Coordinates of C-alpha atoms in Angstrom, one line a residue:
Chain A
A1 CA 121.5 92.1 89.0
Q2 CA 118.3 90.2 88.7
S3 CA 115.6 91.4 86.2
V4 CA 112.2 90.2 84.9
T5 CA 110.8 90.9 81.5
Q6 CA 107.1 90.5 80.6
P7 CA 107.1 91.1 76.9
D8 CA 103.3 91.5 76.5
I9 CA 101.9 94.7 78.0
H10 CA 98.3 93.8 77.2
I11 CA 96.6 90.6 76.1
T12 CA 93.0 90.0 75.1
V13 CA 91.5 86.6 75.0
S14 CA 88.0 85.3 74.6
E15 CA 86.3 83.6 77.6
G16 CA 86.9 79.9 77.4
A17 CA 90.1 80.3 75.4
S18 CA 93.5 79.2 76.6
L19 CA 96.0 81.7 78.0
E20 CA 99.7 82.0 78.1
L21 CA 101.5 84.9 79.7
R22 CA 105.2 85.1 79.1
C23 CA 107.9 85.8 81.6
N24 CA 111.7 85.9 81.1
Y25 CA 114.1 86.4 84.0
S26 CA 117.8 87.2 84.5
Y27 CA 119.4 85.8 87.6
G28 CA 122.8 84.4 88.4
A29 CA 121.8 81.6 90.7
T30 CA 118.8 79.3 91.1
P31 CA 115.9 81.6 91.2
Y32 CA 112.7 81.6 93.2
L33 CA 110.0 82.5 90.8
F34 CA 106.5 83.8 91.4
W35 CA 103.3 84.8 89.6
Y36 CA 101.0 87.3 91.2
V37 CA 97.6 88.7 90.2
Q38 CA 96.4 92.2 91.0
S39 CA 92.9 93.3 90.6
P40 CA 92.0 97.0 90.6
G41 CA 92.4 98.5 94.1
Q42 CA 93.7 95.2 95.5
G43 CA 97.0 94.0 96.7
L44 CA 99.0 91.3 95.0
Q45 CA 97.8 87.8 95.4
L46 CA 100.2 84.9 94.9
L47 CA 99.1 82.5 92.2
L48 CA 102.0 80.1 92.3
K49 CA 105.7 79.8 93.0
Y50 CA 108.6 77.7 91.9
F51 CA 111.6 76.9 94.0
S52 CA 112.9 73.5 92.9
G53 CA 111.8 70.1 91.8
D54 CA 109.1 69.5 89.3
T55 CA 109.3 72.3 86.7
L56 CA 105.6 72.4 86.1
V57 CA 103.9 74.0 89.1
Q58 CA 100.2 74.2 89.8
G59 CA 98.6 77.2 91.4
I60 CA 95.3 78.6 92.5
K61 CA 92.4 79.4 90.2
G62 CA 93.4 76.7 87.7
F63 CA 96.7 78.4 86.8
E64 CA 100.0 76.6 86.1
A65 CA 103.5 77.7 85.1
E66 CA 106.5 75.9 83.7
F67 CA 110.1 76.7 84.6
K68 CA 112.5 76.3 81.7
R69 CA 116.0 77.0 82.8
S70 CA 117.4 76.8 79.3
Q71 CA 115.1 79.6 78.1
S72 CA 115.2 81.5 81.4
S73 CA 111.4 81.5 81.2
F74 CA 108.5 80.9 83.6
N75 CA 105.4 81.3 81.5
L76 CA 101.9 81.2 83.1
R77 CA 99.1 79.2 81.5
K78 CA 95.5 78.5 82.0
P79 CA 93.5 76.1 79.7
S80 CA 90.2 78.0 79.9
V81 CA 90.0 81.6 80.9
H82 CA 87.0 83.0 82.9
W83 CA 85.8 86.6 82.8
S84 CA 86.9 86.9 86.4
D85 CA 90.5 86.3 85.4
A86 CA 90.7 89.9 83.9
A87 CA 93.4 91.6 86.0
E88 CA 97.0 92.5 85.9
Y89 CA 99.6 89.7 86.2
F90 CA 103.1 90.1 87.6
C91 CA 106.0 87.8 87.4
A92 CA 108.7 88.1 90.0
V93 CA 112.1 86.6 90.9
S94 CA 113.8 86.4 94.3
N95 CA 116.9 84.9 95.7
T96 CA 114.9 83.3 98.5
N97 CA 111.5 82.1 99.3
A98 CA 110.3 85.2 101.1
G99 CA 112.9 87.8 100.4
K100 CA 112.7 90.9 98.4
S101 CA 111.5 90.4 94.9
T102 CA 112.1 92.0 91.5
F103 CA 109.0 92.3 89.5
G104 CA 108.2 92.6 85.8
D105 CA 106.1 95.5 84.6
G106 CA 103.0 93.3 84.4
T107 CA 100.6 92.1 81.7
T108 CA 97.1 93.3 81.6
L109 CA 94.6 90.6 80.7
T110 CA 91.3 91.5 79.2
V111 CA 88.7 88.8 78.7
K112 CA 86.1 89.2 75.9
P113 CA 82.7 87.6 76.4
Chain B
G1 CA 92.0 86.1 109.8
A2 CA 93.1 89.6 109.1
G3 CA 95.5 90.2 106.3
V4 CA 98.0 93.0 105.8
S5 CA 96.2 96.3 106.2
Q6 CA 97.4 99.7 105.1
S7 CA 96.2 103.2 105.9
P8 CA 95.2 105.6 104.5
R9 CA 94.1 103.9 101.3
Y10 CA 94.4 107.2 99.4
K11 CA 96.4 110.3 100.2
V12 CA 96.7 113.5 98.3
A13 CA 99.5 115.8 99.3
K14 CA 100.7 119.1 98.1
R15 CA 104.2 119.2 96.9
G16 CA 106.5 119.9 99.8
Q17 CA 104.3 118.3 102.5
D18 CA 105.3 115.4 104.6
V19 CA 103.3 112.2 104.6
A20 CA 103.2 109.1 106.8
L21 CA 101.9 105.7 105.5
R22 CA 101.0 103.0 107.9
C23 CA 101.3 99.2 107.5
D24 CA 99.8 96.6 109.9
P25 CA 101.3 93.3 109.0
I26 CA 99.8 89.9 109.8
S27 CA 100.2 89.2 113.5
G28 CA 103.4 87.3 114.2
H29 CA 105.0 87.9 110.9
V30 CA 108.7 88.5 111.2
S31 CA 109.5 90.1 107.9
L32 CA 108.1 93.3 106.5
F33 CA 108.7 94.8 103.1
W34 CA 107.8 98.1 101.5
Y35 CA 107.5 98.4 97.7
Q36 CA 106.7 101.4 95.4
Q37 CA 104.5 100.8 92.4
A38 CA 104.5 103.6 89.8
L39 CA 101.6 103.8 87.3
G40 CA 102.0 101.1 84.7
Q41 CA 105.0 99.4 86.3
G42 CA 105.6 96.6 88.6
P43 CA 106.4 97.1 92.3
E44 CA 109.9 98.1 93.2
F45 CA 111.6 97.2 96.5
L46 CA 112.1 100.0 98.9
T47 CA 113.1 98.5 102.3
Y48 CA 113.0 95.4 104.5
F49 CA 112.6 94.8 108.2
Q50 CA 113.2 91.7 110.2
N51 CA 111.3 92.3 113.4
E52 CA 112.4 95.9 114.4
A53 CA 115.7 95.8 112.5
Q54 CA 115.8 97.5 109.2
L55 CA 118.2 95.2 107.4
D56 CA 118.0 96.5 103.9
K57 CA 117.1 100.0 102.7
S58 CA 118.9 99.9 99.4
G59 CA 115.7 100.7 97.5
L60 CA 114.8 104.0 99.2
P61 CA 115.1 106.5 96.4
S62 CA 116.4 109.5 98.5
D63 CA 117.0 110.6 102.0
R64 CA 113.5 112.1 102.0
F65 CA 112.2 108.5 102.5
F66 CA 112.3 107.0 106.0
A67 CA 110.8 103.8 107.4
E68 CA 110.5 102.5 110.9
R69 CA 109.1 99.5 112.7
P70 CA 109.9 100.3 116.3
E71 CA 108.2 97.4 118.0
G72 CA 108.5 94.8 115.3
S73 CA 104.9 94.9 114.2
V74 CA 103.4 98.1 112.7
S75 CA 105.6 100.0 110.3
T76 CA 105.4 103.5 109.0
L77 CA 106.9 104.8 105.8
K78 CA 107.5 108.6 105.9
I79 CA 108.2 110.8 102.9
Q80 CA 109.4 114.3 103.6
R81 CA 109.0 117.2 101.3
T82 CA 107.0 115.2 98.8
Q83 CA 107.7 115.7 95.1
Q84 CA 105.5 114.9 92.1
E85 CA 107.7 111.9 91.3
D86 CA 106.7 110.3 94.6
S87 CA 103.2 109.8 93.3
A88 CA 102.7 106.0 93.3
V89 CA 101.0 103.1 95.1
Y90 CA 103.0 102.1 98.2
L91 CA 102.6 98.4 99.0
C92 CA 103.5 96.7 102.2
A93 CA 104.1 92.9 102.4
S94 CA 104.8 90.7 105.4
S95 CA 106.0 87.1 105.7
L96 CA 106.1 84.7 108.6
N97 CA 109.8 83.8 108.2
P98 CA 113.0 85.6 107.6
P99 CA 114.0 85.5 103.9
T100 CA 116.4 82.6 104.4
G101 CA 113.6 80.3 105.6
Q102 CA 112.2 77.7 103.3
A103 CA 108.6 78.2 104.3
G104 CA 106.3 81.1 104.0
E105 CA 105.5 83.6 101.3
Q106 CA 104.9 87.4 101.1
Y107 CA 101.4 88.6 101.8
F108 CA 100.6 92.0 100.3
G109 CA 98.4 94.7 101.6
P110 CA 96.0 96.7 99.3
G111 CA 98.4 99.6 99.1
T112 CA 98.2 103.4 99.7
R113 CA 97.8 105.5 96.6
L114 CA 99.8 108.7 97.0
T115 CA 99.1 111.6 94.7
V116 CA 101.3 114.6 95.0
T117 CA 99.9 117.8 93.4

């Protein structure tokens, strides 16, 4: 069975600082990996996705993520965080591009001024 | 450019009542998913439709949960005899292609927050 672990429940960073959110997955085959952001009262917005090819993927809003098969990880990064990035972030894994996904429990990001 | 819409946005039900939650996917989207998101957790898959066919309902937690998409567009998730543990946000997502397609992604609605008192 596939599973996703996001070890950090809550992260606080200062505005302008760099950010890394961790994601570890368990999946038997080649995974499709996703990062979503959810603001209060909003649905999930896709930040980026990995299917194959280059292990460093670029997404929207200046986010990137790196797929490391040997570590079963897909960590999300941003070089300089903006106050508007404060939200909840979910990592997800699927066996296809648009099939049902298994989500982690999320990481809440707080941005200090 | 309408996205996925869900109604109502908030629903309070007394324990034992039946509720119906509606999802309007993006026009033309073949696939439709329902997820349940409990407080402090990530979404969990409930069921999947390809057009009007319900191809996967493995995530429905009990036979009190029922979903339909009779004409392959709007979908309704019905919960009978609601219990307190049903309190959650119910998310709907749609995608243009069937899951085996290489293109497309899931687009999520804002969710319906159900509170059972």
